[in-house]
Amino acid sequence: MKPFAAKKSPWARDTRGIRGARRVTTAVLALPLSVAVALPLASPAAAQENAPQPNPSIFGDIVDPDSVPERIPQSIDDQDLPGLPDGVSVEKVEWLTDRWANVYINSAAMPGEPVKVQILLARDWYNQPDKTFPSVWALDGMRARNDESGWTLSTNIAQYYADKNVNVVMPVGGAGSFYTDWDKEQNGVNYKWESFLINELPAVLREGWRTNEQRAITGLSMSGTAAVNLAAHNPGMFQFVGSFSGYLDTTSFGMPMAIDYAINDTSGLSATNMWGPYGSQRWNENDPKQQVDKLKDSTVYVSSGNGNAGAYDVQGQIPGFPANPAAWGLEALANLTSRNFVSAAKKSGVEVIEKFRPSGTHDWPYWQYEMTQAWPYMAKTFGLSEEDTGATCAPVGDIAKTADKYRTQLGTCITNEYDAKDGGKVQDFRNGRVWWKPSTGAHATWGRISARYSEMGGADSWLGYPTSEEITIANGRGRFVNFENGAIYWTPETGAVPVKKDIIDAWGRTKWETGPLGFPTEAAADIDGGQWQKFENGVIVRNKDGKVQYVQGVIANKYIEAGGPSKSGLGFPTSDEIGIRGGAFSTFDDGNIYWSAATGAHSISRSEIFKAWGEEGYEQGKFGFPTSDETEENGVRKVTFQHGEIRMVNGNIEKDYKG
């Protein structure tokens, strides 16, 4: 699928960012909005009654989607899953925190760039490793970005669900798509979202993310429409469906034109390529009010404000009217179409949990509020126990002392402590974890380093238990945490990288991150029966016998580019870098690499040529440093030097000095 960036428009998923922008074209929205305008404007006092109120315990900071925080993955892993449909695979998994993974899925329905799906893991993901969990799907709005869901950009969804035993699933992208299968490709875009979401994503969630068949699907604005349609088209797949300010009537007079305008303004695409000509069968098939009878076995939640200025709006000049007219108009339209849907549901005998608020506009703070209000109905639908709907926990003992000391970093607990390896204990918190065993005591991990540690398996990994908290180094550039058998180092540029003790010791010979090697850039990898670990300016290598040496700078680049021990023909390093007058060199099993500023880095084997060069004093002698690698052509081996060439021809050494 060809990705593209949504354009800015009044039909925005965060209307706070468009104050002062042009209004929605009146001619296009005149018909549906003319009815919406007839909705009475409540007085300011009445408008606030029963409206959502800001509550620090529920609401976090609202992030403007135009200001995207930098999300640096702490590890990027492969995930080879069985049981996926033909043509579907996982390209990679990025771990952002202990509980947030980005999964990139190669789709058969939408080939090309992998489809990104954000997953927030259930509360008991770690302490009940055999348990499967229900899922809550949160679809994005009309102006969905290609890099991150609006739900994580603009709400506290990660914090809110942290203590709840469900996996939260957020597809990324799909601006103006209505998360449907489009009839035609346009401008290189061929949306097949329904095929992906229904036929491909569930298998990935089942096989890779311990997600069971209990599902809730929710959406806002455009995706409120999509959530209802997806549930109606696939009866029984979603036991709960929620629409927050959705457009739940797509065929009444004027609505197809309004939708077409919105899609075109968002993405430059046409709704007639989505569902065909206005009034065609596909428009009827994707009209929520006409499909409502298929939702009899689902819990249906519908909410909307009415456009009046509410708790999160700036009051306009007219009492009760918001300063942002687009936010008013869009919510009034959502209110109107949602009421049409509820009326159709009543005629079909479908029960709807309807929440029509006396105020509120088309904006993220209201959708965050509705997310929290819909949750109890989801939990009841899933049959979750009270324990699974929120945390009732308390730290005790040494873990409690550590949790209190680092409460700013950790947040509140979401589980009680539970058993871990070697008689230890671990307890999960909203932003990290605390680990304890008798020999190490209690230590907290949080942030990027904690994400990497948890992804590796925590105390079950080769690292063992933490023996320190985060320590700041390199004038604030980096952090590290010590573990029983190594450490994890982090910088914004390198991410979180685990390092074993013997490599740390070799690195220490260069003064760790303050020395020439810098920080580690990736985890150790197997090579030729040993291992090597790359750093910002070098590599540390462990040979088959466990001996560890470092290679740095240009010499390291030369060795790495040559492919390491076997491919380079040099074998494993047998020394750290050795400084000499005018340059440096490193020794290997079967040769050396020499470097000088004038010549660069070049390799030479321990051959007769090397011996002959040694007879002349090596690089300090009359031939100087090598200026080429050792080569063989037509049976002649040779190395060129700063002041000549040494060859081996038919087993005989020839020295060609050019002083």
Coordinates of C-alpha atoms in Angstrom, one line a residue, residues 2-519:
K2 CA 1.3 3.4 -0.9
P3 CA 1.5 5.6 2.2
F4 CA 0.7 9.3 2.0
A5 CA 0.3 12.2 4.5
A6 CA -3.1 13.5 5.2
K7 CA -3.7 17.2 4.3
K8 CA -4.7 19.7 6.9
S9 CA -8.4 20.5 6.9
P10 CA -11.3 21.7 9.1
W11 CA -12.4 18.0 8.9
A12 CA -9.5 17.3 11.2
R13 CA -8.9 14.7 13.9
D14 CA -7.8 17.5 16.2
T15 CA -9.8 20.6 15.5
R16 CA -7.9 22.6 18.1
G17 CA -5.1 22.8 15.6
I18 CA -7.2 24.6 13.0
R19 CA -8.5 27.6 14.8
G20 CA -8.5 30.4 12.3
A21 CA -8.5 28.0 9.3
R22 CA -11.2 28.2 6.6
R23 CA -14.6 26.8 7.4
V24 CA -16.0 23.7 5.9
T25 CA -17.5 24.5 2.5
T26 CA -21.0 25.6 3.2
A27 CA -22.4 24.5 -0.1
V28 CA -21.3 21.0 0.5
L29 CA -22.4 20.6 4.1
A30 CA -25.5 22.9 3.8
L31 CA -28.1 20.1 3.7
P32 CA -27.0 18.0 6.6
L33 CA -25.8 20.9 8.6
S34 CA -29.0 22.9 8.1
V35 CA -30.8 20.3 10.2
A36 CA -27.9 20.3 12.7
V37 CA -28.2 24.1 13.1
A38 CA -31.7 23.6 14.2
L39 CA -30.5 21.9 17.4
P40 CA -30.9 24.3 20.3
L41 CA -27.9 26.0 21.8
A42 CA -28.1 25.4 25.5
S43 CA -27.2 28.2 27.8
P44 CA -23.6 28.0 29.1
A45 CA -24.8 26.7 32.5
A46 CA -27.0 24.0 31.0
A47 CA -24.3 23.1 28.5
Q48 CA -22.0 22.2 31.3
E49 CA -24.4 20.0 33.2
N50 CA -23.4 16.3 33.0
A51 CA -20.6 17.2 30.6
P52 CA -17.2 15.6 31.0
Q53 CA -15.1 17.5 33.4
P54 CA -11.3 17.6 33.5
N55 CA -10.0 15.1 36.1
P56 CA -6.2 14.7 36.7
S57 CA -6.8 11.1 37.7
I58 CA -8.3 10.3 34.3
F59 CA -6.8 12.7 31.9
G60 CA -3.2 13.2 31.0
D61 CA -1.7 15.9 28.9
I62 CA -3.3 16.2 25.5
V63 CA -0.7 16.2 22.8
D64 CA -1.3 18.1 19.6
P65 CA -0.9 15.5 16.8
D66 CA 1.1 18.1 14.9
S67 CA 3.7 17.9 17.6
V68 CA 4.7 14.2 17.4
P69 CA 7.1 13.1 20.2
E70 CA 10.1 11.1 19.1
R71 CA 9.5 7.4 19.6
I72 CA 12.8 5.5 19.6
P73 CA 12.4 1.7 19.5
Q74 CA 14.5 -0.1 22.1
S75 CA 14.8 -3.2 20.1
I76 CA 13.7 -4.3 16.6
D77 CA 13.0 -8.0 16.4
D78 CA 11.9 -10.6 13.8
Q79 CA 8.7 -12.5 14.5
D80 CA 8.2 -15.7 12.5
L81 CA 4.6 -16.7 13.2
P82 CA 2.9 -19.9 12.2
G83 CA -0.8 -20.1 11.1
L84 CA -0.9 -16.8 9.2
P85 CA -2.9 -16.5 5.9
D86 CA -1.0 -16.9 2.7
G87 CA 1.0 -13.8 1.9
V88 CA 0.9 -12.4 5.4
S89 CA 3.9 -12.1 7.6
V90 CA 5.4 -9.9 10.3
E91 CA 8.2 -7.7 8.9
K92 CA 9.5 -6.6 12.3
V93 CA 8.5 -5.7 15.9
E94 CA 9.6 -2.5 17.5
W95 CA 9.4 -2.3 21.3
L96 CA 8.9 1.2 22.6
T97 CA 8.2 0.3 26.3
D98 CA 7.6 -2.8 28.4
R99 CA 4.0 -2.7 27.2
W100 CA 4.0 -1.0 23.8
A101 CA 5.0 -2.8 20.7
N102 CA 4.7 -1.6 17.1
V103 CA 4.1 -4.6 14.7
Y104 CA 4.8 -4.2 11.0
I105 CA 2.7 -6.6 9.0
N106 CA 3.2 -7.6 5.4
S107 CA -0.3 -7.7 4.0
A108 CA -1.6 -9.7 1.1
A109 CA -4.6 -7.4 0.9
M110 CA -2.6 -4.2 0.9
P111 CA 0.9 -5.2 -0.5
G112 CA 3.8 -2.7 -0.5
E113 CA 4.8 -0.9 2.7
P114 CA 4.0 -3.0 5.8
V115 CA 0.9 -2.0 7.8
K116 CA 1.9 -0.7 11.2
V117 CA -0.2 -1.8 14.2
Q118 CA 0.4 -0.5 17.7
I119 CA -0.3 -3.0 20.5
L120 CA -0.6 -2.1 24.2
L121 CA -0.1 -5.2 26.2
A122 CA -2.5 -6.5 28.9
R123 CA -1.8 -5.9 32.5
D124 CA -0.9 -9.6 33.2
W125 CA 1.1 -10.1 30.0
Y126 CA 4.2 -10.9 32.0
N127 CA 3.0 -12.5 35.2
Q128 CA 0.6 -14.9 33.4
P129 CA 2.6 -16.0 30.4
D130 CA 0.1 -18.7 29.3
K131 CA -3.0 -16.5 29.5
T132 CA -4.8 -15.1 26.5
F133 CA -6.6 -11.7 26.5
P134 CA -9.5 -9.9 24.9
S135 CA -8.7 -7.1 22.6
V136 CA -9.9 -3.5 22.3
W137 CA -9.5 -2.1 18.8
A138 CA -9.2 1.7 18.6
L139 CA -9.4 3.0 15.1
D140 CA -8.1 6.4 14.1
G141 CA -9.8 9.5 12.6
M142 CA -10.2 11.0 9.2
R143 CA -6.7 12.5 9.3
A144 CA -4.9 9.4 10.5
R145 CA -1.1 9.7 10.3
N146 CA 1.2 7.1 8.9
D147 CA 3.6 7.2 11.9
E148 CA 1.5 7.0 15.0
S149 CA -2.1 6.5 16.1
G150 CA -4.0 9.6 17.2
W151 CA -5.0 7.7 20.3
T152 CA -1.5 7.6 21.6
L153 CA -0.7 11.0 20.4
S154 CA -3.7 12.8 21.8
T155 CA -5.1 10.7 24.7
N156 CA -3.9 8.9 27.8
I157 CA -4.9 5.5 26.3
A158 CA -1.7 3.8 27.3
Q159 CA -2.0 4.9 30.9
Y160 CA -5.7 4.3 31.1
Y161 CA -5.5 0.7 30.0
A162 CA -2.3 -0.2 31.8
D163 CA -4.1 -1.9 34.7
K164 CA -6.7 -3.6 32.6
N165 CA -6.4 -7.1 31.3
V166 CA -7.0 -6.5 27.6
N167 CA -4.7 -5.9 24.7
V168 CA -5.3 -2.6 23.0
V169 CA -4.9 -2.7 19.2
M170 CA -4.4 0.5 17.2
P171 CA -3.9 0.3 13.4
V172 CA -1.8 3.2 12.0
G173 CA -2.6 5.0 8.8
G174 CA -5.7 5.0 6.7
A175 CA -6.4 8.7 6.3
G176 CA -9.8 9.2 4.7
S177 CA -10.2 5.5 4.1
F178 CA -13.2 4.8 6.3
Y179 CA -11.3 1.5 7.0
T180 CA -13.1 -0.1 4.2
D181 CA -12.3 -2.0 1.0
W182 CA -12.3 0.6 -1.9
D183 CA -13.7 -0.3 -5.2
K184 CA -10.9 1.4 -7.2
E185 CA -7.3 2.4 -6.9
Q186 CA -6.6 6.1 -7.1
N187 CA -3.3 7.9 -7.2
G188 CA -1.5 4.7 -6.4
V189 CA -3.6 4.2 -3.2
N190 CA -5.6 0.9 -3.1
Y191 CA -7.2 0.7 0.3
K192 CA -8.3 -2.8 1.4
W193 CA -8.6 -2.1 5.1
E194 CA -11.6 -4.3 5.8
S195 CA -9.8 -7.3 4.2
F196 CA -6.7 -6.6 6.3
L197 CA -8.5 -6.0 9.6
I198 CA -10.9 -8.9 9.3
N199 CA -8.9 -11.6 7.4
E200 CA -5.3 -10.9 8.3
L201 CA -4.8 -9.0 11.6
P202 CA -6.7 -11.5 13.9
A203 CA -4.3 -14.3 13.0
V204 CA -1.2 -12.1 13.8
L205 CA -2.8 -11.1 17.2
R206 CA -3.7 -14.8 18.0
E207 CA -0.3 -16.3 17.0
G208 CA 2.0 -13.6 18.2
W209 CA 0.2 -11.6 20.9
R210 CA -1.9 -14.1 22.9
T211 CA -5.1 -12.4 21.8
N212 CA -8.4 -14.5 22.1
E213 CA -11.7 -14.2 20.2
Q214 CA -13.2 -11.6 22.5
R215 CA -13.1 -8.3 20.7
A216 CA -14.3 -4.7 21.1
I217 CA -14.0 -2.3 18.2
T218 CA -14.2 1.5 18.7
G219 CA -13.8 4.5 16.6
L220 CA -14.2 8.3 16.5
S221 CA -15.6 10.5 13.7
M222 CA -14.8 8.6 10.4
S223 CA -13.7 5.5 12.3
G224 CA -16.9 5.5 14.4
T225 CA -18.6 4.8 11.0
A226 CA -16.1 2.2 10.2
A227 CA -16.4 0.4 13.6
V228 CA -20.1 0.0 13.2
N229 CA -19.8 -1.2 9.6
L230 CA -17.0 -3.7 10.3
A231 CA -19.0 -5.2 13.2
A232 CA -22.2 -5.3 11.1
H233 CA -20.4 -6.9 8.1
N234 CA -18.9 -9.6 10.3
P235 CA -21.6 -10.6 12.9
G236 CA -20.2 -12.2 16.0
M237 CA -16.6 -11.1 15.4
F238 CA -16.9 -8.1 17.7
Q239 CA -18.9 -8.5 20.8
F240 CA -18.8 -4.8 21.5
V241 CA -18.9 -1.9 19.1
G242 CA -18.5 1.8 20.0
S243 CA -18.9 5.0 18.0
F244 CA -17.7 8.2 19.4
S245 CA -18.9 11.2 17.3
G246 CA -19.3 8.8 14.3
Y247 CA -21.2 9.5 11.2
L248 CA -23.8 6.7 11.4
D249 CA -25.9 7.7 8.5
T250 CA -24.1 7.8 5.2
T251 CA -26.9 7.8 2.6
S252 CA -29.4 10.5 3.7
F253 CA -29.7 13.4 1.3
G254 CA -26.4 15.4 1.3
M255 CA -24.3 12.9 3.3
P256 CA -22.5 11.2 0.4
M257 CA -21.5 14.7 -0.8
A258 CA -20.3 15.6 2.6
I259 CA -18.3 12.4 2.9
D260 CA -16.8 12.9 -0.6
Y261 CA -15.8 16.4 0.3
A262 CA -14.1 15.3 3.5
I263 CA -12.2 12.5 1.8
N264 CA -11.0 14.7 -1.0
D265 CA -10.0 17.4 1.3
T266 CA -8.1 15.0 3.5
S267 CA -6.3 12.9 0.9
G268 CA -7.2 14.1 -2.6
L269 CA -9.2 10.9 -3.1
S270 CA -12.8 10.5 -4.2
A271 CA -15.6 8.7 -2.3
T272 CA -16.9 7.3 -5.6
N273 CA -13.7 5.2 -5.8
M274 CA -14.5 4.0 -2.3
W275 CA -18.2 2.9 -2.6
G276 CA -19.0 3.7 -6.2
P277 CA -21.6 6.3 -7.4
Y278 CA -23.8 7.9 -4.9
G279 CA -26.8 5.8 -4.1
S280 CA -25.2 2.5 -5.3
Q281 CA -25.5 -0.7 -3.5
R282 CA -22.2 -0.4 -1.7
W283 CA -23.2 2.9 -0.2
N284 CA -26.2 1.2 1.3
E285 CA -24.1 -1.7 2.5
N286 CA -21.9 0.8 4.3
D287 CA -24.7 2.9 5.9
P288 CA -24.6 2.0 9.6
K289 CA -28.3 2.8 10.1
Q290 CA -29.2 0.3 7.3
Q291 CA -27.0 -2.5 8.8
V292 CA -28.0 -2.0 12.4
D293 CA -30.2 -5.2 12.5
K294 CA -26.9 -7.3 12.2
L295 CA -25.8 -6.0 15.6
K296 CA -28.4 -7.7 17.7
D297 CA -25.8 -9.9 19.4
S298 CA -23.4 -7.1 20.1
T299 CA -23.2 -4.4 22.8
V300 CA -23.6 -1.1 20.9
Y301 CA -22.4 2.1 22.4
V302 CA -23.1 5.4 20.6
S303 CA -22.0 8.8 21.9
S304 CA -21.8 12.4 20.7
G305 CA -21.8 16.0 21.9
N306 CA -24.0 18.5 20.2
G307 CA -21.5 21.2 19.2
N308 CA -22.1 23.5 22.1
A309 CA -19.0 24.7 23.9
G310 CA -18.1 22.3 26.6
A311 CA -15.4 21.8 29.2
Y312 CA -12.5 21.7 26.6
D313 CA -13.6 24.5 24.3
V314 CA -13.0 28.2 24.1
Q315 CA -16.3 30.1 24.3
G316 CA -17.1 32.1 21.2
Q317 CA -18.8 35.5 21.1
I318 CA -22.3 33.9 21.2
P319 CA -23.0 32.3 24.6
G320 CA -22.7 28.5 24.4
F321 CA -21.1 28.6 20.9
P322 CA -17.5 27.5 20.6
A323 CA -14.9 29.8 19.1
N324 CA -14.0 27.1 16.5
P325 CA -17.0 26.8 14.2
A326 CA -15.6 23.6 12.5
A327 CA -15.6 21.8 15.8
W328 CA -19.2 22.8 16.3
G329 CA -20.4 21.9 12.8
L330 CA -18.7 18.5 12.7
E331 CA -20.1 17.4 16.1
A332 CA -23.5 18.7 15.2
L333 CA -23.4 16.5 12.1
A334 CA -22.2 13.5 14.2
N335 CA -25.0 14.1 16.6
L336 CA -27.6 14.2 13.9
T337 CA -26.5 11.0 12.1
S338 CA -26.0 9.2 15.4
R339 CA -29.6 10.0 16.4
N340 CA -30.7 8.7 13.0
F341 CA -28.9 5.4 13.7
V342 CA -30.4 5.1 17.2
S343 CA -33.9 5.6 15.7
A344 CA -33.2 2.8 13.2
A345 CA -31.9 0.6 15.9
K346 CA -35.0 1.0 18.0
K347 CA -37.1 0.0 14.9
S348 CA -35.0 -3.1 14.5
G349 CA -35.2 -4.1 18.1
V350 CA -31.4 -3.5 18.7
E351 CA -30.6 -2.1 22.1
V352 CA -28.1 0.8 22.0
I353 CA -26.3 2.4 24.9
E354 CA -26.8 6.0 23.8
K355 CA -24.8 8.9 25.4
F356 CA -25.9 12.2 23.8
R357 CA -24.1 14.8 25.8
P358 CA -25.5 18.3 26.4
S359 CA -22.3 19.9 25.2
G360 CA -19.0 19.1 23.5
T361 CA -17.4 19.5 20.1
H362 CA -15.4 17.4 17.7
D363 CA -12.2 17.0 19.6
W364 CA -9.9 14.5 21.3
P365 CA -10.6 15.4 25.0
Y366 CA -14.2 14.3 24.5
W367 CA -13.2 11.1 22.8
Q368 CA -10.8 10.3 25.6
Y369 CA -13.7 10.8 28.0
E370 CA -15.9 8.5 26.0
M371 CA -13.2 5.9 26.0
T372 CA -13.3 5.8 29.8
Q373 CA -17.1 5.8 29.8
A374 CA -17.3 2.9 27.3
W375 CA -14.9 0.7 29.2
P376 CA -17.3 -0.6 31.9
Y377 CA -19.6 -1.8 29.1
M378 CA -16.8 -3.5 27.3
A379 CA -15.6 -5.2 30.5
K380 CA -19.2 -6.4 31.2
T381 CA -19.5 -7.7 27.6
F382 CA -16.3 -9.6 28.0
G383 CA -17.4 -11.0 31.3
L384 CA -14.2 -9.8 33.0
S385 CA -13.9 -10.2 36.7
E386 CA -13.6 -7.1 38.9
E387 CA -9.9 -7.9 39.3
D388 CA -9.4 -7.8 35.5
T389 CA -11.0 -4.3 35.1
G390 CA -8.5 -2.5 37.2
A391 CA -5.6 -2.8 39.7
T392 CA -6.1 -3.5 43.4
C393 CA -2.5 -3.9 44.4
A394 CA 0.1 -2.7 46.9
P395 CA 3.9 -3.1 47.0
V396 CA 5.3 -4.7 50.1
G397 CA 8.7 -5.3 51.7
D398 CA 11.8 -4.2 49.9
I399 CA 9.9 -3.8 46.7
A400 CA 7.7 -1.2 48.4
K401 CA 10.7 0.7 49.6
T402 CA 12.2 0.8 46.1
A403 CA 8.8 1.7 44.5
D404 CA 8.4 4.6 46.9
K405 CA 11.9 5.9 46.2
Y406 CA 11.3 5.8 42.4
R407 CA 7.6 6.5 42.4
T408 CA 8.0 9.4 39.9
Q409 CA 9.6 7.1 37.3
L410 CA 7.4 4.0 38.0
G411 CA 4.0 5.4 38.7
T412 CA 1.4 3.3 40.5
C413 CA 1.4 -0.5 40.7
I414 CA -0.8 -2.5 38.3
T415 CA -0.1 -6.0 39.8
N416 CA 0.9 -7.4 43.1
E417 CA 4.3 -9.0 43.3
Y418 CA 4.6 -12.4 41.7
D419 CA 7.2 -15.2 41.6
A420 CA 10.2 -14.9 39.3
K421 CA 13.4 -16.9 38.6
D422 CA 15.6 -18.3 41.4
G423 CA 13.2 -17.5 44.3
G424 CA 12.9 -13.8 43.2
K425 CA 9.9 -11.5 42.9
V426 CA 8.8 -8.9 40.4
Q427 CA 6.0 -6.3 40.5
D428 CA 4.6 -4.4 37.5
F429 CA 4.0 -0.6 37.6
R430 CA 2.4 1.7 35.0
N431 CA 5.8 2.8 33.8
G432 CA 8.2 0.1 34.8
R433 CA 8.9 -2.9 37.0
V434 CA 10.6 -3.7 40.4
W435 CA 12.7 -6.8 40.7
W436 CA 13.9 -8.5 43.9
K437 CA 15.8 -11.6 45.0
P438 CA 17.8 -12.1 48.2
S439 CA 21.3 -11.7 46.8
T440 CA 20.6 -8.5 44.8
G441 CA 17.9 -6.8 46.7
A442 CA 15.1 -4.8 45.1
H443 CA 15.9 -2.6 42.0
A444 CA 13.6 -0.8 39.6
T445 CA 13.7 -0.6 35.8
W446 CA 11.8 1.9 33.7
G447 CA 11.7 3.5 30.3
R448 CA 13.7 2.3 27.3
I449 CA 16.1 0.1 29.3
S450 CA 13.2 -1.6 31.0
A451 CA 11.5 -2.2 27.7
R452 CA 14.6 -3.9 26.3
Y453 CA 15.0 -6.0 29.5
S454 CA 11.4 -7.2 29.5
E455 CA 11.5 -8.0 25.8
M456 CA 14.6 -10.1 26.4
G457 CA 12.7 -12.1 29.1
G458 CA 13.6 -10.1 32.2
A459 CA 15.3 -12.1 35.0
D460 CA 14.9 -15.3 32.8
S461 CA 17.3 -13.8 30.3
W462 CA 21.1 -14.2 30.4
L463 CA 21.3 -10.8 32.2
G464 CA 19.8 -12.1 35.4
Y465 CA 18.4 -9.6 37.9
P466 CA 19.2 -5.9 38.0
T467 CA 21.8 -4.8 40.5
S468 CA 21.3 -1.0 40.1
E469 CA 18.9 1.6 38.9
E470 CA 19.5 3.8 35.9
I471 CA 22.8 5.6 36.0
T472 CA 23.4 8.8 33.9
I473 CA 26.7 8.9 32.0
A474 CA 28.4 10.9 29.2
N475 CA 27.2 14.3 30.5
G476 CA 23.6 13.2 30.3
R477 CA 23.8 11.7 26.8
G478 CA 23.4 8.1 28.0
R479 CA 22.1 5.8 30.7
F480 CA 22.9 2.3 31.9
V481 CA 21.6 -0.3 34.3
N482 CA 23.8 -3.0 35.8
F483 CA 22.6 -6.6 35.9
E484 CA 24.1 -9.8 37.4
N485 CA 25.7 -10.8 34.1
G486 CA 26.0 -7.6 32.2
A487 CA 24.4 -4.2 31.6
I488 CA 22.0 -2.4 29.3
Y489 CA 23.3 0.9 27.8
W490 CA 21.0 3.5 26.2
T491 CA 21.4 6.7 24.2
P492 CA 18.8 8.4 21.9
E493 CA 20.9 7.5 18.9
T494 CA 21.7 3.8 19.7
G495 CA 18.6 2.7 21.7
A496 CA 18.9 0.2 24.5
V497 CA 21.7 -2.4 23.9
P498 CA 22.6 -5.3 26.3
V499 CA 26.3 -6.0 26.9
K500 CA 27.8 -9.1 28.6
K501 CA 30.3 -8.7 31.4
D502 CA 33.4 -9.9 29.5
I503 CA 32.7 -7.4 26.7
I504 CA 32.2 -4.6 29.3
D505 CA 35.6 -5.5 30.8
A506 CA 37.3 -5.3 27.4
W507 CA 35.5 -2.1 26.7
G508 CA 36.7 -0.8 30.0
R509 CA 40.3 -1.0 28.8
T510 CA 39.4 1.9 26.6
K511 CA 37.5 3.8 29.4
W512 CA 34.1 2.7 28.3
E513 CA 31.8 5.2 26.6
T514 CA 34.3 8.1 27.1
G515 CA 36.9 6.2 25.2
P516 CA 37.4 5.8 21.4
L517 CA 34.8 3.0 21.0
G518 CA 31.8 5.1 22.2
F519 CA 28.5 3.4 23.0

